[in-house]
Short mmCIF file of C-alpha atoms and ligand atoms in Angstrom, two decimals:
data_model
loop_
_atom_site.label_atom_id
_atom_site.label_comp_id
_atom_site.label_asym_id
_atom_site.label_seq_id
_atom_site.Cartn_x
_atom_site.Cartn_y
_atom_site.Cartn_z
CA MET A 283 122.91 -12.67 -4.52
CA ILE A 284 122.33 -9.30 -2.72
CA SER A 285 124.40 -8.58 0.78
CA SER A 286 126.01 -5.56 1.70
CA GLU A 287 129.33 -6.71 2.32
CA VAL A 288 131.37 -9.08 0.55
CA GLU A 289 134.39 -10.29 2.25
CA CYS A 290 137.05 -9.70 -0.49
CA LEU A 291 135.84 -6.33 -1.55
CA ALA A 292 133.91 -4.69 2.22
CA ARG A 293 132.89 -6.59 5.22
CA THR A 294 132.62 -5.70 8.67
CA GLY A 295 131.86 -9.09 10.44
CA GLY A 296 130.93 -13.26 9.06
CA LEU A 297 128.49 -11.48 6.11
CA GLY A 298 130.68 -11.40 3.77
CA ASP A 299 132.96 -14.07 4.33
CA VAL A 300 129.83 -16.22 3.47
CA VAL A 301 128.60 -14.17 0.74
CA ASP A 302 131.95 -14.39 -0.56
CA ALA A 303 132.62 -18.07 0.78
CA LEU A 304 129.23 -19.62 -0.08
CA SER A 305 129.07 -17.67 -4.45
CA THR A 306 132.97 -18.65 -4.79
CA THR A 307 132.21 -22.31 -4.35
CA LEU A 308 128.23 -22.47 -6.07
CA GLY A 309 130.51 -20.21 -9.24
CA ARG A 310 132.96 -23.32 -9.19
CA ARG A 311 129.87 -25.94 -8.99
CA ASP A 312 129.15 -24.75 -12.14
CA ALA A 313 126.06 -22.72 -11.05
CA SER A 314 125.57 -18.85 -12.34
CA VAL A 315 125.54 -16.40 -9.90
CA ILE A 316 125.82 -13.31 -9.50
CA VAL A 317 126.80 -11.19 -6.56
CA VAL A 318 125.54 -7.23 -5.98
CA THR A 319 126.70 -5.25 -3.39
CA PRO A 320 127.80 -0.97 -3.15
CA LYS A 321 130.72 0.31 -4.11
CA TYR A 322 132.26 2.02 -0.42
CA GLY A 323 134.19 4.53 -0.64
CA THR A 324 136.02 1.38 1.87
CA THR A 325 135.41 -0.81 -0.93
CA ARG A 326 139.00 -2.31 -2.02
CA MET A 327 138.41 -2.19 -5.53
CA PRO A 328 140.10 -4.98 -8.01
CA PRO A 329 140.05 -4.50 -11.77
CA THR A 330 136.44 -3.29 -13.12
CA THR A 331 134.48 -2.44 -15.82
CA ARG A 332 132.13 -0.57 -15.89
CA TRP A 333 128.38 -1.57 -17.44
CA PRO A 334 127.28 0.39 -20.35
CA SER A 335 124.27 2.10 -19.08
CA ALA A 336 123.21 2.43 -15.57
CA VAL A 337 120.55 0.77 -13.95
CA PRO A 338 117.12 2.59 -12.89
CA ALA A 339 116.52 1.85 -8.91
CA ARG A 340 113.45 3.34 -8.03
CA HIS A 341 113.11 3.92 -4.00
CA GLY A 342 109.78 6.06 -3.99
CA TRP A 343 106.50 6.54 -5.89
CA ALA A 344 106.96 10.34 -6.98
CA PRO A 345 107.65 9.92 -10.69
CA HIS A 346 110.70 11.64 -9.88
CA ASP A 347 112.15 8.98 -7.23
CA VAL A 348 114.26 7.18 -9.74
CA ARG A 349 118.12 6.80 -9.22
CA ASP A 350 120.26 5.91 -12.54
CA VAL A 351 123.19 2.68 -10.74
CA GLY A 352 126.59 3.29 -12.26
CA VAL A 353 127.54 -0.80 -12.39
CA LEU A 354 131.00 -2.08 -12.44
CA GLU A 355 131.28 -5.87 -13.07
CA VAL A 356 134.61 -7.21 -11.59
CA THR A 357 137.01 -8.95 -13.75
CA GLY A 358 138.98 -11.70 -13.74
CA ASP A 359 137.40 -13.23 -11.09
CA LEU A 360 138.37 -16.73 -10.37
CA ALA A 361 135.24 -18.39 -9.71
CA ARG A 362 134.92 -19.50 -13.16
CA HIS A 363 130.47 -19.39 -13.27
CA ARG A 364 130.64 -15.99 -10.16
CA ARG A 365 130.44 -12.29 -11.43
CA LEU A 366 130.55 -9.67 -8.91
CA CYS A 367 129.29 -6.25 -9.31
CA LEU A 368 129.60 -2.87 -7.57
CA LEU A 369 126.86 -0.84 -7.53
CA ASP A 370 128.26 2.62 -7.87
CA ASP A 371 125.68 6.38 -7.41
CA PRO A 372 128.48 7.82 -5.14
CA PRO A 373 126.24 10.29 -2.73
CA LEU A 374 124.43 7.00 -1.03
CA PHE A 375 128.30 4.81 -1.23
CA ASP A 376 130.96 6.65 -1.75
CA ARG A 377 131.29 6.95 1.51
CA GLY A 378 133.78 6.54 5.14
CA GLY A 379 131.88 2.91 5.82
CA ILE A 380 129.66 0.39 5.47
CA TYR A 381 126.98 0.69 7.82
CA GLY A 382 128.34 4.13 10.14
CA ASP A 383 131.59 5.97 9.99
CA ALA A 384 133.63 8.05 12.75
CA ARG A 385 129.87 10.29 13.57
CA GLY A 386 127.73 7.14 13.71
CA THR A 387 125.40 5.32 11.72
CA PHE A 388 124.07 7.08 8.53
CA GLY A 389 120.45 8.41 8.98
CA ASP A 390 119.44 6.78 5.72
CA ASN A 391 120.53 3.53 5.99
CA ASP A 392 117.21 2.55 4.80
CA LEU A 393 116.63 4.16 1.26
CA ARG A 394 120.20 3.21 0.15
CA PHE A 395 119.87 -0.20 1.01
CA ALA A 396 115.87 -0.64 -1.08
CA VAL A 397 118.58 1.02 -3.98
CA LEU A 398 120.80 -1.79 -3.54
CA SER A 399 117.70 -3.86 -3.50
CA ARG A 400 115.99 -2.10 -6.62
CA ALA A 401 119.04 -2.20 -8.30
CA ALA A 402 120.71 -5.61 -8.17
CA LEU A 403 117.58 -7.21 -9.31
CA GLU A 404 117.75 -5.19 -12.80
CA VAL A 405 121.12 -5.60 -12.96
CA ALA A 406 119.80 -9.91 -12.56
CA GLY A 407 117.14 -8.44 -15.19
CA ARG A 408 119.68 -7.90 -17.32
CA ALA A 409 122.30 -10.14 -16.83
CA TRP A 410 119.56 -13.64 -17.42
CA ASP A 411 116.96 -13.23 -19.94
CA GLY A 412 114.20 -14.46 -18.41
CA GLY A 413 115.65 -12.91 -15.54
CA PRO A 414 116.78 -14.89 -12.41
CA ASP A 415 116.35 -18.58 -10.90
CA VAL A 416 116.98 -17.89 -7.89
CA ILE A 417 116.97 -14.48 -5.82
CA HIS A 418 119.17 -15.24 -2.66
CA ALA A 419 119.25 -11.68 -0.22
CA HIS A 420 120.96 -11.67 2.50
CA ASP A 421 120.22 -10.12 6.52
CA TRP A 422 117.80 -6.59 6.34
CA HIS A 423 119.62 -4.80 4.22
CA ALA A 424 118.72 -6.88 1.48
CA ALA A 425 115.03 -8.07 2.29
CA PHE A 426 113.63 -5.19 0.13
CA ALA A 427 114.45 -6.95 -2.82
CA VAL A 428 111.73 -9.98 -1.02
CA LEU A 429 109.54 -6.83 -0.54
CA TYR A 430 109.73 -5.84 -4.23
CA ALA A 431 109.71 -8.14 -6.41
CA ARG A 432 107.10 -9.96 -4.28
CA LEU A 433 105.05 -7.25 -4.13
CA THR A 434 105.76 -4.44 -6.89
CA MET A 435 107.46 -5.48 -9.63
CA GLY A 436 104.81 -7.11 -11.43
CA VAL A 437 103.27 -10.46 -11.89
CA ALA A 438 106.67 -11.93 -13.09
CA TRP A 439 109.33 -10.63 -10.09
CA SER A 440 106.53 -11.80 -8.01
CA GLN A 441 106.86 -16.02 -9.82
CA VAL A 442 110.53 -15.83 -8.93
CA PRO A 443 111.95 -18.19 -6.15
CA VAL A 444 113.26 -16.41 -3.13
CA VAL A 445 115.58 -17.51 -0.21
CA PHE A 446 116.17 -15.46 2.90
CA THR A 447 118.66 -15.79 4.65
CA LEU A 448 119.36 -14.54 8.11
CA HIS A 449 122.53 -13.78 9.87
CA ASN A 450 122.11 -12.05 12.20
CA ILE A 451 118.20 -11.82 13.65
CA ALA A 452 119.24 -9.06 15.91
CA PHE A 453 119.58 -6.61 13.09
CA GLN A 454 115.72 -6.57 12.33
CA GLY A 455 115.50 -3.44 9.79
CA VAL A 456 112.49 -1.86 11.58
CA LEU A 457 111.53 1.68 10.38
CA GLY A 458 108.44 4.14 10.75
CA ALA A 459 105.21 3.19 8.75
CA ASP A 460 106.13 6.43 6.49
CA ALA A 461 108.62 3.69 5.47
CA ILE A 462 105.71 2.00 2.97
CA ASP A 463 105.74 4.30 0.95
CA ARG A 464 108.95 6.59 1.66
CA LEU A 465 110.41 3.88 -0.24
CA ALA A 466 108.15 2.24 -2.52
CA ILE A 467 106.75 -1.10 -0.18
CA GLY A 468 103.62 -2.15 -1.54
CA ARG A 469 100.81 -0.70 1.11
CA GLU A 470 98.76 -4.55 1.13
CA ALA A 471 101.71 -5.95 3.03
CA PHE A 472 101.60 -3.32 6.47
CA VAL A 473 99.20 -6.26 8.23
CA PRO A 474 100.65 -8.00 10.97
CA GLU A 475 100.98 -11.50 9.20
CA VAL A 476 104.22 -9.33 6.61
CA LEU A 477 105.61 -6.61 7.55
CA GLU A 478 103.61 -4.53 10.66
CA GLN A 479 105.16 -4.94 13.70
CA MET A 480 103.58 -2.49 16.50
CA GLY A 481 102.33 -0.40 14.36
CA ARG A 482 106.33 -0.33 12.24
CA VAL A 483 107.61 -2.17 9.77
CA ASN A 484 109.39 -4.63 10.47
CA LEU A 485 111.82 -5.70 7.01
CA VAL A 486 112.85 -8.71 8.24
CA LYS A 487 109.61 -9.75 9.52
CA GLY A 488 108.75 -9.33 5.81
CA ALA A 489 111.00 -11.33 4.20
CA THR A 490 110.83 -13.81 5.78
CA ALA A 491 106.74 -13.81 5.69
CA LEU A 492 107.16 -13.50 1.97
CA ALA A 493 110.40 -16.15 1.08
CA ASP A 494 110.18 -19.11 -0.25
CA ARG A 495 112.80 -20.27 2.57
CA ILE A 496 114.87 -18.70 5.00
CA THR A 497 117.31 -19.33 6.57
CA THR A 498 119.62 -19.02 8.83
CA VAL A 499 123.10 -20.00 9.46
CA SER A 500 122.71 -23.81 11.82
CA PRO A 501 120.55 -26.11 12.97
CA THR A 502 120.67 -25.51 16.45
CA HIS A 503 119.80 -21.53 15.60
CA ALA A 504 117.04 -22.59 13.69
CA ARG A 505 115.48 -23.79 17.07
CA GLU A 506 116.55 -21.19 18.44
CA ILE A 507 114.92 -18.38 16.68
CA CYS A 508 110.89 -20.28 17.47
CA THR A 509 112.21 -19.55 21.09
CA PRO A 510 111.88 -16.75 23.49
CA ALA A 511 115.43 -16.39 24.19
CA PHE A 512 116.57 -15.84 21.06
CA GLY A 513 114.37 -15.05 18.18
CA PHE A 514 114.78 -11.21 19.35
CA GLY A 515 110.25 -10.98 19.10
CA LEU A 516 109.88 -12.40 16.56
CA ASP A 517 109.68 -16.04 17.51
CA GLY A 518 105.58 -15.98 17.40
CA HIS A 519 106.11 -15.02 13.48
CA LEU A 520 108.76 -17.40 12.81
CA THR A 521 107.14 -20.60 14.38
CA ALA A 522 104.75 -19.67 12.02
CA HIS A 523 106.48 -19.96 9.00
CA ALA A 524 108.94 -23.28 10.51
CA HIS A 525 108.16 -25.00 8.02
CA ARG A 526 109.82 -22.90 5.83
CA LEU A 527 112.63 -22.24 7.72
CA THR A 528 116.23 -24.76 7.78
CA GLY A 529 119.32 -23.95 9.11
CA ILE A 530 122.75 -24.98 7.08
CA LEU A 531 125.62 -24.43 8.53
CA ASN A 532 128.30 -22.44 7.15
CA GLY A 533 131.30 -23.72 5.74
CA ILE A 534 134.69 -21.97 6.38
CA ASP A 535 137.24 -20.35 3.18
CA VAL A 536 139.72 -23.20 3.58
CA GLU A 537 141.60 -22.27 1.55
CA ARG A 538 142.33 -18.06 2.52
CA PHE A 539 142.48 -19.43 6.38
CA ASP A 540 145.07 -22.28 6.31
CA PRO A 541 148.14 -22.62 8.73
CA ARG A 542 149.97 -25.44 5.67
CA ALA A 543 150.40 -22.04 4.07
CA ASP A 544 149.37 -18.76 5.68
CA GLY A 545 151.54 -15.54 4.63
CA ALA A 546 150.58 -13.97 7.81
CA LEU A 547 152.98 -16.18 9.96
CA ALA A 548 155.65 -16.65 11.71
CA ARG A 549 156.29 -20.32 10.18
CA VAL A 550 153.84 -22.14 8.35
CA TYR A 551 152.72 -26.20 9.67
CA ASP A 552 150.57 -28.79 9.82
CA GLU A 553 149.20 -31.48 11.59
CA ARG A 554 153.34 -33.19 12.23
CA THR A 555 154.78 -29.42 13.26
CA LEU A 556 152.50 -28.26 15.11
CA ARG A 557 154.68 -28.28 18.03
CA VAL A 558 157.29 -26.45 16.86
CA GLY A 559 154.62 -23.83 14.38
CA LYS A 560 152.43 -22.99 17.14
CA ASP A 561 155.66 -22.80 19.70
CA ARG A 562 157.40 -20.20 16.68
CA CYS A 563 154.13 -18.53 15.86
CA LYS A 564 153.03 -17.68 19.84
CA GLN A 565 157.11 -16.26 20.06
CA ALA A 566 156.49 -14.24 17.50
CA LEU A 567 153.04 -12.79 18.44
CA SER A 568 153.90 -12.80 22.11
CA GLU A 569 157.36 -10.33 20.88
CA GLU A 570 154.31 -8.51 18.32
CA LEU A 571 151.86 -7.59 20.97
CA GLY A 572 154.24 -7.04 24.24
CA LEU A 573 153.86 -9.88 25.85
CA THR A 574 155.90 -11.47 28.15
CA PRO A 575 157.44 -14.35 26.22
CA GLY A 576 156.51 -18.40 28.32
CA SER A 577 156.04 -21.66 28.48
CA GLY A 578 152.05 -20.77 29.88
CA PRO A 579 149.21 -20.85 27.99
CA LEU A 580 147.76 -18.46 25.23
CA PHE A 581 143.93 -17.55 25.01
CA GLY A 582 142.94 -15.99 21.94
CA VAL A 583 139.87 -13.80 20.73
CA VAL A 584 139.52 -12.46 17.61
CA SER A 585 135.88 -10.77 17.97
CA ARG A 586 133.47 -7.58 16.88
CA LEU A 587 132.83 -6.44 20.08
CA THR A 588 129.51 -6.68 20.72
CA TRP A 589 126.79 -7.58 23.76
CA GLN A 590 126.16 -10.41 21.40
CA LYS A 591 129.70 -11.98 21.80
CA GLY A 592 130.10 -12.05 25.66
CA ILE A 593 133.31 -10.79 25.86
CA ASP A 594 132.51 -8.94 28.72
CA LEU A 595 131.89 -11.90 30.36
CA LEU A 596 135.99 -12.86 30.84
CA GLU A 597 136.30 -9.35 32.29
CA PRO A 598 136.05 -10.86 36.40
CA LEU A 599 137.97 -14.10 35.34
CA VAL A 600 141.03 -12.78 34.32
CA HIS A 601 142.74 -11.58 37.69
CA ASP A 602 142.78 -15.36 38.79
CA LEU A 603 143.64 -16.75 34.94
CA VAL A 604 146.94 -14.58 34.52
CA GLY A 605 147.57 -16.13 38.10
CA ARG A 606 147.61 -18.70 37.06
CA GLY A 607 150.09 -18.11 33.79
CA ALA A 608 148.54 -17.74 31.60
CA ARG A 609 148.31 -14.86 28.91
CA LEU A 610 145.58 -13.15 27.05
CA ALA A 611 145.20 -12.00 23.53
CA VAL A 612 142.18 -9.94 22.80
CA VAL A 613 141.78 -8.35 18.96
CA GLY A 614 138.27 -6.99 17.76
CA GLN A 615 136.43 -3.32 17.28
CA GLY A 616 132.77 -2.58 18.21
CA ASP A 617 131.30 -0.91 21.63
CA PRO A 618 133.41 1.57 22.63
CA THR A 619 132.57 1.23 26.33
CA LEU A 620 134.08 -2.57 25.59
CA GLU A 621 136.53 -1.05 23.53
CA ARG A 622 137.98 0.82 26.41
CA ALA A 623 136.85 -2.55 29.38
CA LEU A 624 140.28 -4.36 27.45
CA LEU A 625 142.39 -1.58 27.34
CA ASP A 626 142.42 -1.34 30.88
CA LEU A 627 142.45 -5.00 31.41
CA ALA A 628 145.77 -4.79 29.52
CA ALA A 629 146.91 -2.11 31.03
CA ARG A 630 146.12 -3.92 34.44
CA PHE A 631 147.72 -7.08 33.68
CA PRO A 632 150.80 -5.47 31.30
CA GLY A 633 152.65 -8.35 29.56
CA ARG A 634 149.31 -10.53 30.45
CA VAL A 635 146.31 -9.10 28.35
CA ALA A 636 147.09 -7.41 24.82
CA THR A 637 144.80 -5.73 24.02
CA ARG A 638 144.34 -4.15 20.14
CA ILE A 639 141.66 -2.39 19.01
CA ALA A 640 141.61 -3.70 15.07
CA PHE A 641 139.43 -5.45 12.63
CA ASP A 642 142.88 -6.45 11.47
CA PRO A 643 143.26 -10.16 9.33
CA PRO A 644 146.39 -10.67 8.71
CA LEU A 645 146.39 -9.98 12.62
CA SER A 646 143.59 -12.14 13.62
CA ARG A 647 145.21 -15.49 11.67
CA ARG A 648 148.53 -14.69 13.36
CA VAL A 649 146.25 -15.04 17.27
CA TYR A 650 144.52 -18.38 15.45
CA ALA A 651 148.37 -20.08 15.05
CA ALA A 652 149.87 -18.61 18.35
CA SER A 653 146.97 -19.73 20.87
CA ASP A 654 146.12 -22.99 22.27
CA PHE A 655 142.83 -21.82 23.34
CA PHE A 656 140.34 -19.95 21.67
CA LEU A 657 137.25 -18.24 23.03
CA VAL A 658 133.98 -17.43 22.09
CA PRO A 659 132.01 -17.10 25.24
CA SER A 660 129.00 -15.39 23.06
CA ARG A 661 125.60 -14.70 24.47
CA PHE A 662 124.10 -15.49 21.48
CA GLU A 663 125.82 -17.30 17.78
CA PRO A 664 123.64 -17.96 14.76
CA CYS A 665 126.91 -19.74 13.13
CA GLY A 666 129.72 -18.58 14.57
CA LEU A 667 132.74 -18.69 12.21
CA THR A 668 136.38 -17.89 14.77
CA GLN A 669 135.70 -21.02 16.56
CA MET A 670 136.12 -22.61 12.98
CA TYR A 671 138.81 -20.85 11.91
CA ALA A 672 140.25 -21.41 15.30
CA MET A 673 140.78 -25.00 14.85
CA ARG A 674 142.56 -25.12 11.83
CA TYR A 675 145.03 -23.83 12.56
CA GLY A 676 145.67 -26.26 15.60
CA ALA A 677 143.72 -24.47 18.65
CA ILE A 678 141.62 -25.59 21.08
CA PRO A 679 138.02 -23.60 21.41
CA ILE A 680 135.94 -22.35 24.54
CA VAL A 681 133.09 -21.29 23.94
CA ALA A 682 129.00 -20.81 24.42
CA ASP A 683 126.55 -23.83 23.98
CA VAL A 684 124.47 -21.53 21.84
CA GLY A 685 123.92 -21.63 18.47
CA GLY A 686 126.04 -22.72 15.53
CA LEU A 687 128.77 -23.00 18.50
CA HIS A 688 126.59 -26.06 19.89
CA ASP A 689 126.59 -27.00 15.97
CA THR A 690 130.73 -26.82 15.66
CA VAL A 691 132.22 -27.55 19.18
CA THR A 692 131.33 -31.12 20.90
CA PRO A 693 132.53 -31.60 24.55
CA LEU A 694 136.02 -33.14 25.09
CA THR A 695 135.99 -36.59 27.19
CA ASP A 696 138.16 -38.98 28.16
CA GLY A 697 141.09 -36.71 29.60
CA GLY A 698 140.78 -34.95 25.57
CA GLU A 699 140.83 -37.70 23.21
CA THR A 700 136.97 -37.23 22.56
CA GLY A 701 135.59 -34.27 21.33
CA SER A 702 136.96 -31.32 19.83
CA GLY A 703 136.33 -28.34 23.40
CA PHE A 704 135.71 -26.51 25.92
CA VAL A 705 131.31 -25.76 25.81
CA PHE A 706 129.67 -23.93 29.20
CA SER A 707 126.06 -22.04 28.96
CA SER A 708 125.65 -19.11 27.03
CA GLY A 709 126.22 -15.74 30.24
CA ASP A 710 127.22 -18.15 33.28
CA VAL A 711 130.52 -16.96 33.94
CA VAL A 712 130.60 -19.30 36.83
CA GLY A 713 131.05 -22.20 33.75
CA LEU A 714 133.37 -20.26 31.91
CA GLY A 715 135.46 -20.29 34.61
CA ARG A 716 135.43 -23.98 35.53
CA ALA A 717 136.33 -24.34 31.14
CA LEU A 718 138.97 -22.27 31.90
CA GLY A 719 140.37 -24.17 34.65
CA ASP A 720 139.72 -27.14 32.28
CA ALA A 721 141.05 -26.35 29.86
CA LEU A 722 145.07 -25.32 31.63
CA GLU A 723 144.43 -28.61 33.10
CA LEU A 724 144.76 -30.53 29.90
CA PHE A 725 148.17 -27.79 28.76
CA ASP A 726 149.69 -29.44 31.74
CA ALA A 727 149.10 -32.79 29.99
CA PRO A 728 151.05 -32.09 26.17
CA GLU A 729 150.27 -34.80 24.55
CA ALA A 730 147.17 -35.15 25.28
CA ARG A 731 146.86 -31.64 24.08
CA GLU A 732 148.39 -32.31 20.93
CA ARG A 733 146.78 -34.55 20.13
CA ALA A 734 142.54 -33.01 20.25
CA ALA A 735 144.42 -29.87 18.21
CA ARG A 736 145.65 -32.49 15.36
CA ARG A 737 141.89 -33.46 15.99
CA LEU A 738 141.17 -30.16 15.10
CA MET A 739 143.22 -29.70 12.23
CA GLN A 740 141.98 -32.66 10.18
CA ARG A 741 138.53 -31.81 10.46
CA ASP A 742 136.46 -31.10 7.02
CA PHE A 743 135.36 -27.51 7.78
CA SER A 744 134.89 -26.44 3.96
CA TRP A 745 132.67 -25.18 1.86
CA ASP A 746 131.44 -28.24 0.06
CA GLU A 747 128.71 -29.49 1.74
CA PRO A 748 127.36 -26.76 2.65
CA ALA A 749 127.00 -25.53 -0.77
CA ARG A 750 125.64 -28.66 -1.79
CA GLN A 751 123.44 -27.75 0.65
CA TYR A 752 122.35 -25.12 -0.98
CA GLU A 753 121.48 -25.99 -4.19
CA ALA A 754 119.31 -29.17 -3.27
CA LEU A 755 117.16 -25.74 -1.69
CA TYR A 756 117.39 -24.28 -4.79
CA ALA A 757 116.64 -26.75 -6.69
CA ALA A 758 113.17 -27.64 -4.99
CA ILE A 759 111.49 -24.58 -4.74
CA ALA A 760 113.19 -23.28 -8.82
CA PRO A 761 112.03 -25.30 -11.49
CA ARG A 762 114.15 -24.22 -14.19
CA ILE A 763 117.10 -25.80 -11.50
CA SER A 764 117.72 -29.82 -11.29
C1 GLC B 869 126.66 -12.77 11.56
C2 GLC B 869 126.82 -13.80 12.58
C3 GLC B 869 127.73 -14.75 13.66
C4 GLC B 869 127.85 -15.83 11.41
C5 GLC B 869 128.14 -14.42 10.47
C6 GLC B 869 128.03 -14.99 9.29
O1 GLC B 869 127.82 -11.75 11.77
O2 GLC B 869 126.26 -13.29 14.08
O3 GLC B 869 126.85 -15.88 13.86
O4 GLC B 869 128.78 -16.57 11.49
O5 GLC B 869 126.65 -13.74 10.48
O6 GLC B 869 126.41 -16.05 8.67
#
């Protein structure tokens, strides 16, 4: 597996969670998995051993366009058959961020991830006699691996089965045409059927054209990306390849996200102790964030603050929401304009709205635990993990009816006796307002609300079933896997 993020080492979002948890689950189920990722300046370093020799990573056609990349392997990884390899190339990776730092996005990300991809294949070639059974590349950063294996590394590599997973099609790795030679991509691929899009190189287009299987992270999103509204310009291309495209719903790490054992909480709780547990966690979070304590409902948001996530849709509704006794806790970071708008909201409604601009996993879990309702108003959402985390902590989700949100949250009916949350059409502020009103109404029916929350806590969001589906997918394309 090749990924720019792995949760236990360095991550900014769901990609890291998924690669870490999926590879761990596969490793526990006896698959031999190697995950290759860079060693960034910000990587949380576990104990490692260094491979005796570096691996060469060709990134251009000139004789000297080869880097020697060190390989560090994590020792004592708990997942039996999973190995984690970190690529050590300080000039490229030893920086204060994954994709950028305080000064902005790095200008050489194409080179950085080309080297990640090429070196990852070299690692796989050395770790297994005869090379890997399957290459599983995640998002545009690893799309280079699909291109290199298929086009430039010889016959044996060109035949290794490849799975390419799209976590977020909004990021496609679009580069100038000069990237073809500069980054040693096969020229024959610079055609509209493969890499070329309006005179430029589109890495995701190329990887999806050449992979044996394309996956995205929910069945609904797999259908959505074949339509103009959600295809980000690749809908026609993906429709042509739809026979190789499937959606496998993400799971979540049910050990790390477990209100029964979560050390970050003021009080752990299970289905039976939900009421006291949530009350205690709500009180503690209110103190932590400076919210006025009270008996009204708490709405939580944990999110990357980007246009995709639709958090801005809340703004016109907050006045009414807090007027009806609710409080709102927001934790996230991202787009500076959105960050400012959310800080302004907190200043306008002191004690009622709290905003923390942070990427803070323990605080995020305290928000899931304390919240009665959890908001995910995304404009598009390939899968979304936070709604599942929230349900596991007994917070009722309020979500836009898109992608993986559609696949994980069904509308509550029968006064809350069936279904799992409140659902509205994506981008529809009036619909969101209505959903908030419905949530307030359910809050006033504590028995029904608690029954609904308990039901959510019992759902199985583990990786067992998704991992089985990936295994079946690998077996379908790789003769050496049975
Ligand atoms: C991206 C998507 C999100 C998905 C995650 C993991 O962050 O935006 O919907 O859950 O990847 O696959």
